[in-house]
Amino acid sequence: MSLVRRLSSVLPAKPVLGFVALLVVLFVCAYGAGAAAGPVAPGMRPGGQAPGAPQQPADGGGMDGMDGMSGMGGMG
C-alpha cells in the first residue's frame, strides 16, 4: 500500500480539513483584531470603591424577596 493511500485513509475528508482551516484563519483574525483594539475599559471597577480595594458586590449578590428559599435545590 502506498504512503498516499495510507494517509488518505487516516486523514478526514478534504471538506472537513478545509472547514478546520477556515476556523483557524477566523480565530487568528479575531485574536489579531482584539489584540490591536486593546482593552475596552482598562481599570474599570464598580462605583464607590477605592482603586486598590478588592472588587465585591455592593449588596452581597443576593436577590431581594427570596426569603425562605434556602431549603430549595440544595442551595443556601
mmCIF file of N, CA, C and O in Angstrom:
data_model
loop_
_atom_site.group_PDB
_atom_site.id
_atom_site.type_symbol
_atom_site.label_atom_id
_atom_site.label_comp_id
_atom_site.label_asym_id
_atom_site.label_seq_id
_atom_site.Cartn_x
_atom_site.Cartn_y
_atom_site.Cartn_z
ATOM 1 N N MET A 1 0.848 -1.174 0.000
ATOM 2 C CA MET A 1 0.000 0.000 0.000
ATOM 3 C C MET A 1 0.896 1.241 0.000
ATOM 4 O O MET A 1 1.839 1.342 0.762
ATOM 5 N N SER A 2 0.578 2.184 -0.829
ATOM 6 C CA SER A 2 1.420 3.365 -0.948
ATOM 7 C C SER A 2 1.180 4.320 0.222
ATOM 8 O O SER A 2 0.164 4.256 0.911
ATOM 9 N N LEU A 3 2.124 5.217 0.410
ATOM 10 C CA LEU A 3 2.054 6.194 1.505
ATOM 11 C C LEU A 3 0.860 7.128 1.330
ATOM 12 O O LEU A 3 0.169 7.466 2.291
ATOM 13 N N VAL A 4 0.579 7.522 0.094
ATOM 14 C CA VAL A 4 -0.543 8.427 -0.168
ATOM 15 C C VAL A 4 -1.856 7.760 0.206
ATOM 16 O O VAL A 4 -2.747 8.377 0.793
ATOM 17 N N ARG A 5 -2.000 6.505 -0.106
ATOM 18 C CA ARG A 5 -3.225 5.782 0.212
ATOM 19 C C ARG A 5 -3.388 5.620 1.719
ATOM 20 O O ARG A 5 -4.482 5.734 2.256
ATOM 21 N N ARG A 6 -2.296 5.369 2.416
ATOM 22 C CA ARG A 6 -2.360 5.246 3.878
ATOM 23 C C ARG A 6 -2.778 6.577 4.510
ATOM 24 O O ARG A 6 -3.605 6.604 5.409
ATOM 25 N N LEU A 7 -2.194 7.674 4.027
ATOM 26 C CA LEU A 7 -2.540 8.982 4.576
ATOM 27 C C LEU A 7 -3.983 9.343 4.272
ATOM 28 O O LEU A 7 -4.682 9.907 5.111
ATOM 29 N N SER A 8 -4.462 9.031 3.077
ATOM 30 C CA SER A 8 -5.831 9.377 2.717
ATOM 31 C C SER A 8 -6.842 8.562 3.518
ATOM 32 O O SER A 8 -7.958 9.021 3.751
ATOM 33 N N SER A 9 -6.468 7.384 3.958
ATOM 34 C CA SER A 9 -7.390 6.586 4.768
ATOM 35 C C SER A 9 -7.394 7.052 6.222
ATOM 36 O O SER A 9 -8.377 6.861 6.924
ATOM 37 N N VAL A 10 -6.336 7.706 6.677
ATOM 38 C CA VAL A 10 -6.245 8.163 8.059
ATOM 39 C C VAL A 10 -6.794 9.576 8.207
ATOM 40 O O VAL A 10 -7.488 9.883 9.170
ATOM 41 N N LEU A 11 -6.506 10.450 7.252
ATOM 42 C CA LEU A 11 -6.944 11.845 7.330
ATOM 43 C C LEU A 11 -8.431 11.970 7.011
ATOM 44 O O LEU A 11 -8.975 11.182 6.243
ATOM 45 N N PRO A 12 -9.107 12.971 7.610
ATOM 46 C CA PRO A 12 -10.521 13.186 7.269
ATOM 47 C C PRO A 12 -10.672 13.720 5.850
ATOM 48 O O PRO A 12 -9.695 14.069 5.185
ATOM 49 N N ALA A 13 -11.890 13.810 5.398
ATOM 50 C CA ALA A 13 -12.181 14.257 4.035
ATOM 51 C C ALA A 13 -11.706 15.691 3.816
ATOM 52 O O ALA A 13 -11.562 16.470 4.759
ATOM 53 N N LYS A 14 -11.471 16.050 2.557
ATOM 54 C CA LYS A 14 -10.979 17.391 2.222
ATOM 55 C C LYS A 14 -11.909 18.504 2.692
ATOM 56 O O LYS A 14 -11.428 19.518 3.181
ATOM 57 N N PRO A 15 -13.234 18.362 2.574
ATOM 58 C CA PRO A 15 -14.098 19.441 3.087
ATOM 59 C C PRO A 15 -13.946 19.668 4.598
ATOM 60 O O PRO A 15 -14.020 20.793 5.072
ATOM 61 N N VAL A 16 -13.726 18.602 5.343
ATOM 62 C CA VAL A 16 -13.531 18.740 6.792
ATOM 63 C C VAL A 16 -12.234 19.485 7.070
ATOM 64 O O VAL A 16 -12.179 20.382 7.920
ATOM 65 N N LEU A 17 -11.178 19.147 6.359
ATOM 66 C CA LEU A 17 -9.906 19.841 6.536
ATOM 67 C C LEU A 17 -10.029 21.314 6.140
ATOM 68 O O LEU A 17 -9.472 22.191 6.806
ATOM 69 N N GLY A 18 -10.765 21.596 5.081
ATOM 70 C CA GLY A 18 -10.985 22.977 4.665
ATOM 71 C C GLY A 18 -11.760 23.768 5.706
ATOM 72 O O GLY A 18 -11.444 24.932 5.992
ATOM 73 N N PHE A 19 -12.769 23.146 6.311
ATOM 74 C CA PHE A 19 -13.551 23.807 7.349
ATOM 75 C C PHE A 19 -12.690 24.106 8.573
ATOM 76 O O PHE A 19 -12.766 25.193 9.141
ATOM 77 N N VAL A 20 -11.878 23.160 8.976
ATOM 78 C CA VAL A 20 -10.988 23.365 10.125
ATOM 79 C C VAL A 20 -9.987 24.471 9.818
ATOM 80 O O VAL A 20 -9.717 25.326 10.668
ATOM 81 N N ALA A 21 -9.461 24.490 8.605
ATOM 82 C CA ALA A 21 -8.525 25.554 8.227
ATOM 83 C C ALA A 21 -9.220 26.914 8.238
ATOM 84 O O ALA A 21 -8.644 27.907 8.699
ATOM 85 N N LEU A 22 -10.461 26.975 7.776
ATOM 86 C CA LEU A 22 -11.220 28.226 7.811
ATOM 87 C C LEU A 22 -11.439 28.691 9.243
ATOM 88 O O LEU A 22 -11.296 29.877 9.554
ATOM 89 N N LEU A 23 -11.767 27.773 10.142
ATOM 90 C CA LEU A 23 -11.938 28.127 11.551
ATOM 91 C C LEU A 23 -10.646 28.676 12.142
ATOM 92 O O LEU A 23 -10.664 29.663 12.881
ATOM 93 N N VAL A 24 -9.535 28.056 11.829
ATOM 94 C CA VAL A 24 -8.240 28.524 12.343
ATOM 95 C C VAL A 24 -7.959 29.934 11.845
ATOM 96 O O VAL A 24 -7.556 30.809 12.623
ATOM 97 N N VAL A 25 -8.197 30.183 10.561
ATOM 98 C CA VAL A 25 -7.953 31.516 9.999
ATOM 99 C C VAL A 25 -8.857 32.550 10.669
ATOM 100 O O VAL A 25 -8.410 33.649 11.025
ATOM 101 N N LEU A 26 -10.134 32.210 10.880
ATOM 102 C CA LEU A 26 -11.063 33.149 11.515
ATOM 103 C C LEU A 26 -10.658 33.450 12.954
ATOM 104 O O LEU A 26 -10.714 34.608 13.390
ATOM 105 N N PHE A 27 -10.247 32.439 13.702
ATOM 106 C CA PHE A 27 -9.827 32.665 15.084
ATOM 107 C C PHE A 27 -8.565 33.506 15.148
ATOM 108 O O PHE A 27 -8.432 34.385 16.008
ATOM 109 N N VAL A 28 -7.636 33.267 14.235
ATOM 110 C CA VAL A 28 -6.409 34.067 14.205
ATOM 111 C C VAL A 28 -6.732 35.524 13.882
ATOM 112 O O VAL A 28 -6.205 36.448 14.519
ATOM 113 N N CYS A 29 -7.621 35.751 12.925
ATOM 114 C CA CYS A 29 -8.019 37.128 12.576
ATOM 115 C C CYS A 29 -8.736 37.803 13.739
ATOM 116 O O CYS A 29 -8.490 38.981 14.027
ATOM 117 N N ALA A 30 -9.626 37.093 14.409
ATOM 118 C CA ALA A 30 -10.358 37.667 15.540
ATOM 119 C C ALA A 30 -9.414 37.996 16.683
ATOM 120 O O ALA A 30 -9.530 39.050 17.323
ATOM 121 N N TYR A 31 -8.464 37.116 16.956
ATOM 122 C CA TYR A 31 -7.483 37.382 18.012
ATOM 123 C C TYR A 31 -6.635 38.597 17.657
ATOM 124 O O TYR A 31 -6.366 39.451 18.501
ATOM 125 N N GLY A 32 -6.212 38.683 16.413
ATOM 126 C CA GLY A 32 -5.411 39.827 15.981
ATOM 127 C C GLY A 32 -6.176 41.135 16.083
ATOM 128 O O GLY A 32 -5.635 42.150 16.531
ATOM 129 N N ALA A 33 -7.454 41.118 15.706
ATOM 130 C CA ALA A 33 -8.267 42.334 15.810
ATOM 131 C C ALA A 33 -8.463 42.729 17.269
ATOM 132 O O ALA A 33 -8.396 43.912 17.619
ATOM 133 N N GLY A 34 -8.679 41.756 18.139
ATOM 134 C CA GLY A 34 -8.843 42.046 19.559
ATOM 135 C C GLY A 34 -7.571 42.566 20.191
ATOM 136 O O GLY A 34 -7.592 43.477 21.021
ATOM 137 N N ALA A 35 -6.445 42.004 19.796
ATOM 138 C CA ALA A 35 -5.163 42.468 20.330
ATOM 139 C C ALA A 35 -4.851 43.877 19.843
ATOM 140 O O ALA A 35 -4.297 44.693 20.582
ATOM 141 N N ALA A 36 -5.225 44.175 18.603
ATOM 142 C CA ALA A 36 -4.977 45.515 18.059
ATOM 143 C C ALA A 36 -5.886 46.553 18.719
ATOM 144 O O ALA A 36 -5.478 47.698 18.940
ATOM 145 N N ALA A 37 -7.119 46.169 19.068
ATOM 146 C CA ALA A 37 -8.065 47.100 19.683
ATOM 147 C C ALA A 37 -7.690 47.404 21.120
ATOM 148 O O ALA A 37 -7.938 48.490 21.620
ATOM 149 N N GLY A 38 -7.087 46.445 21.800
ATOM 150 C CA GLY A 38 -6.700 46.653 23.192
ATOM 151 C C GLY A 38 -7.881 46.485 24.122
ATOM 152 O O GLY A 38 -8.990 46.145 23.713
ATOM 153 N N PRO A 39 -7.657 46.726 25.417
ATOM 154 C CA PRO A 39 -8.745 46.559 26.380
ATOM 155 C C PRO A 39 -9.841 47.594 26.157
ATOM 156 O O PRO A 39 -9.575 48.727 25.779
ATOM 157 N N VAL A 40 -11.073 47.185 26.379
ATOM 158 C CA VAL A 40 -12.215 48.063 26.144
ATOM 159 C C VAL A 40 -12.288 49.146 27.216
ATOM 160 O O VAL A 40 -12.471 50.308 26.921
ATOM 161 N N ALA A 41 -12.142 48.750 28.473
ATOM 162 C CA ALA A 41 -12.255 49.706 29.575
ATOM 163 C C ALA A 41 -11.204 49.372 30.632
ATOM 164 O O ALA A 41 -11.507 48.729 31.630
ATOM 165 N N PRO A 42 -9.960 49.764 30.425
ATOM 166 C CA PRO A 42 -8.931 49.437 31.406
ATOM 167 C C PRO A 42 -9.200 50.117 32.749
ATOM 168 O O PRO A 42 -9.611 51.268 32.802
ATOM 169 N N GLY A 43 -9.025 49.390 33.834
ATOM 170 C CA GLY A 43 -9.219 49.942 35.160
ATOM 171 C C GLY A 43 -10.676 50.074 35.559
ATOM 172 O O GLY A 43 -10.990 50.728 36.543
ATOM 173 N N MET A 44 -11.577 49.426 34.831
ATOM 174 C CA MET A 44 -13.000 49.540 35.146
ATOM 175 C C MET A 44 -13.297 48.780 36.435
ATOM 176 O O MET A 44 -12.877 47.648 36.612
ATOM 177 N N ARG A 45 -14.024 49.431 37.350
ATOM 178 C CA ARG A 45 -14.408 48.814 38.616
ATOM 179 C C ARG A 45 -15.749 49.396 39.053
ATOM 180 O O ARG A 45 -16.136 50.462 38.601
ATOM 181 N N PRO A 46 -16.447 48.704 39.944
ATOM 182 C CA PRO A 46 -17.740 49.221 40.400
ATOM 183 C C PRO A 46 -17.591 50.584 41.063
ATOM 184 O O PRO A 46 -16.572 50.873 41.699
ATOM 185 N N GLY A 47 -18.590 51.417 40.940
ATOM 186 C CA GLY A 47 -18.555 52.747 41.526
ATOM 187 C C GLY A 47 -18.557 52.699 43.043
ATOM 188 O O GLY A 47 -19.083 51.781 43.664
ATOM 189 N N GLY A 48 -17.931 53.682 43.669
ATOM 190 C CA GLY A 48 -17.927 53.787 45.116
ATOM 191 C C GLY A 48 -16.837 52.994 45.798
ATOM 192 O O GLY A 48 -16.803 52.920 47.020
ATOM 193 N N GLN A 49 -15.968 52.351 45.061
ATOM 194 C CA GLN A 49 -14.881 51.594 45.673
ATOM 195 C C GLN A 49 -13.557 52.264 45.349
ATOM 196 O O GLN A 49 -13.385 52.847 44.282
ATOM 197 N N ALA A 50 -12.646 52.157 46.274
ATOM 198 C CA ALA A 50 -11.317 52.721 46.079
ATOM 199 C C ALA A 50 -10.579 51.922 45.010
ATOM 200 O O ALA A 50 -10.830 50.727 44.840
ATOM 201 N N PRO A 51 -9.659 52.554 44.279
ATOM 202 C CA PRO A 51 -8.944 51.854 43.218
ATOM 203 C C PRO A 51 -8.177 50.614 43.688
ATOM 204 O O PRO A 51 -8.064 49.653 42.969
ATOM 205 N N GLY A 52 -7.669 50.581 44.912
ATOM 206 C CA GLY A 52 -6.905 49.419 45.390
ATOM 207 C C GLY A 52 -7.731 48.396 46.117
ATOM 208 O O GLY A 52 -7.244 47.336 46.480
ATOM 209 N N ALA A 53 -9.017 48.680 46.368
ATOM 210 C CA ALA A 53 -9.865 47.779 47.145
ATOM 211 C C ALA A 53 -10.251 46.557 46.321
ATOM 212 O O ALA A 53 -10.406 46.651 45.110
ATOM 213 N N PRO A 54 -10.407 45.399 46.989
ATOM 214 C CA PRO A 54 -10.865 44.211 46.244
ATOM 215 C C PRO A 54 -12.292 44.421 45.745
ATOM 216 O O PRO A 54 -13.110 45.059 46.401
ATOM 217 N N GLN A 55 -12.585 43.873 44.583
ATOM 218 C CA GLN A 55 -13.900 44.060 43.982
ATOM 219 C C GLN A 55 -14.887 43.087 44.594
ATOM 220 O O GLN A 55 -14.688 41.881 44.558
ATOM 221 N N GLN A 56 -15.958 43.618 45.161
ATOM 222 C CA GLN A 56 -17.001 42.823 45.786
ATOM 223 C C GLN A 56 -18.354 43.380 45.381
ATOM 224 O O GLN A 56 -18.488 44.582 45.175
ATOM 225 N N PRO A 57 -19.383 42.520 45.307
ATOM 226 C CA PRO A 57 -20.720 43.042 45.033
ATOM 227 C C PRO A 57 -21.149 43.982 46.151
ATOM 228 O O PRO A 57 -20.855 43.754 47.325
ATOM 229 N N ALA A 58 -21.852 45.047 45.810
ATOM 230 C CA ALA A 58 -22.243 46.050 46.797
ATOM 231 C C ALA A 58 -23.201 45.489 47.837
ATOM 232 O O ALA A 58 -23.142 45.848 48.998
ATOM 233 N N ASP A 59 -24.109 44.574 47.457
ATOM 234 C CA ASP A 59 -25.100 44.059 48.396
ATOM 235 C C ASP A 59 -24.904 42.588 48.726
ATOM 236 O O ASP A 59 -25.794 41.952 49.262
ATOM 237 N N GLY A 60 -23.779 42.020 48.401
ATOM 238 C CA GLY A 60 -23.532 40.612 48.667
ATOM 239 C C GLY A 60 -24.045 39.698 47.587
ATOM 240 O O GLY A 60 -23.880 38.495 47.659
ATOM 241 N N GLY A 61 -24.710 40.216 46.585
ATOM 242 C CA GLY A 61 -25.138 39.411 45.457
ATOM 243 C C GLY A 61 -26.454 38.687 45.653
ATOM 244 O O GLY A 61 -26.837 37.887 44.831
ATOM 245 N N GLY A 62 -27.162 38.936 46.747
ATOM 246 C CA GLY A 62 -28.425 38.254 46.988
ATOM 247 C C GLY A 62 -29.558 38.842 46.166
ATOM 248 O O GLY A 62 -29.443 39.899 45.561
ATOM 249 N N MET A 63 -30.697 38.128 46.157
ATOM 250 C CA MET A 63 -31.875 38.610 45.439
ATOM 251 C C MET A 63 -32.924 39.019 46.464
ATOM 252 O O MET A 63 -33.264 38.249 47.364
ATOM 253 N N ASP A 64 -33.459 40.216 46.324
ATOM 254 C CA ASP A 64 -34.497 40.686 47.226
ATOM 255 C C ASP A 64 -35.769 39.869 47.029
ATOM 256 O O ASP A 64 -36.091 39.423 45.938
ATOM 257 N N GLY A 65 -36.508 39.666 48.111
ATOM 258 C CA GLY A 65 -37.791 38.977 48.033
ATOM 259 C C GLY A 65 -37.693 37.476 47.947
ATOM 260 O O GLY A 65 -38.648 36.803 47.583
ATOM 261 N N MET A 66 -36.565 36.889 48.277
ATOM 262 C CA MET A 66 -36.404 35.441 48.185
ATOM 263 C C MET A 66 -36.220 34.818 49.566
ATOM 264 O O MET A 66 -35.590 33.782 49.704
ATOM 265 N N ASP A 67 -36.794 35.432 50.598
ATOM 266 C CA ASP A 67 -36.695 34.883 51.952
ATOM 267 C C ASP A 67 -37.410 33.536 52.012
ATOM 268 O O ASP A 67 -38.440 33.330 51.406
ATOM 269 N N GLY A 68 -36.848 32.602 52.767
ATOM 270 C CA GLY A 68 -37.460 31.288 52.937
ATOM 271 C C GLY A 68 -37.157 30.331 51.807
ATOM 272 O O GLY A 68 -37.701 29.241 51.766
ATOM 273 N N MET A 69 -36.281 30.685 50.893
ATOM 274 C CA MET A 69 -35.984 29.808 49.761
ATOM 275 C C MET A 69 -34.683 29.029 49.982
ATOM 276 O O MET A 69 -34.223 28.354 49.074
ATOM 277 N N SER A 70 -34.094 29.092 51.174
ATOM 278 C CA SER A 70 -32.780 28.493 51.386
ATOM 279 C C SER A 70 -32.819 26.971 51.305
ATOM 280 O O SER A 70 -31.799 26.349 51.030
ATOM 281 N N GLY A 71 -33.939 26.326 51.539
ATOM 282 C CA GLY A 71 -34.009 24.870 51.519
ATOM 283 C C GLY A 71 -34.269 24.311 50.131
ATOM 284 O O GLY A 71 -34.279 23.084 49.946
ATOM 285 N N MET A 72 -34.466 25.109 49.139
ATOM 286 C CA MET A 72 -34.834 24.608 47.815
ATOM 287 C C MET A 72 -33.602 24.366 46.955
ATOM 288 O O MET A 72 -32.725 25.199 46.869
ATOM 289 N N GLY A 73 -33.524 23.233 46.332
ATOM 290 C CA GLY A 73 -32.473 22.948 45.369
ATOM 291 C C GLY A 73 -31.102 22.752 45.967
ATOM 292 O O GLY A 73 -30.116 22.780 45.269
ATOM 293 N N GLY A 74 -30.997 22.550 47.249
ATOM 294 C CA GLY A 74 -29.707 22.301 47.881
ATOM 295 C C GLY A 74 -28.836 23.542 47.999
ATOM 296 O O GLY A 74 -27.684 23.446 48.338
ATOM 297 N N MET A 75 -29.362 24.701 47.686
ATOM 298 C CA MET A 75 -28.580 25.918 47.803
ATOM 299 C C MET A 75 -28.945 26.631 49.094
ATOM 300 O O MET A 75 -30.045 26.569 49.564
ATOM 301 N N GLY A 76 -27.984 27.364 49.606
ATOM 302 C CA GLY A 76 -28.332 28.201 50.733
ATOM 303 C C GLY A 76 -27.568 27.845 51.908
ATOM 304 O O GLY A 76 -27.449 28.199 52.928
#
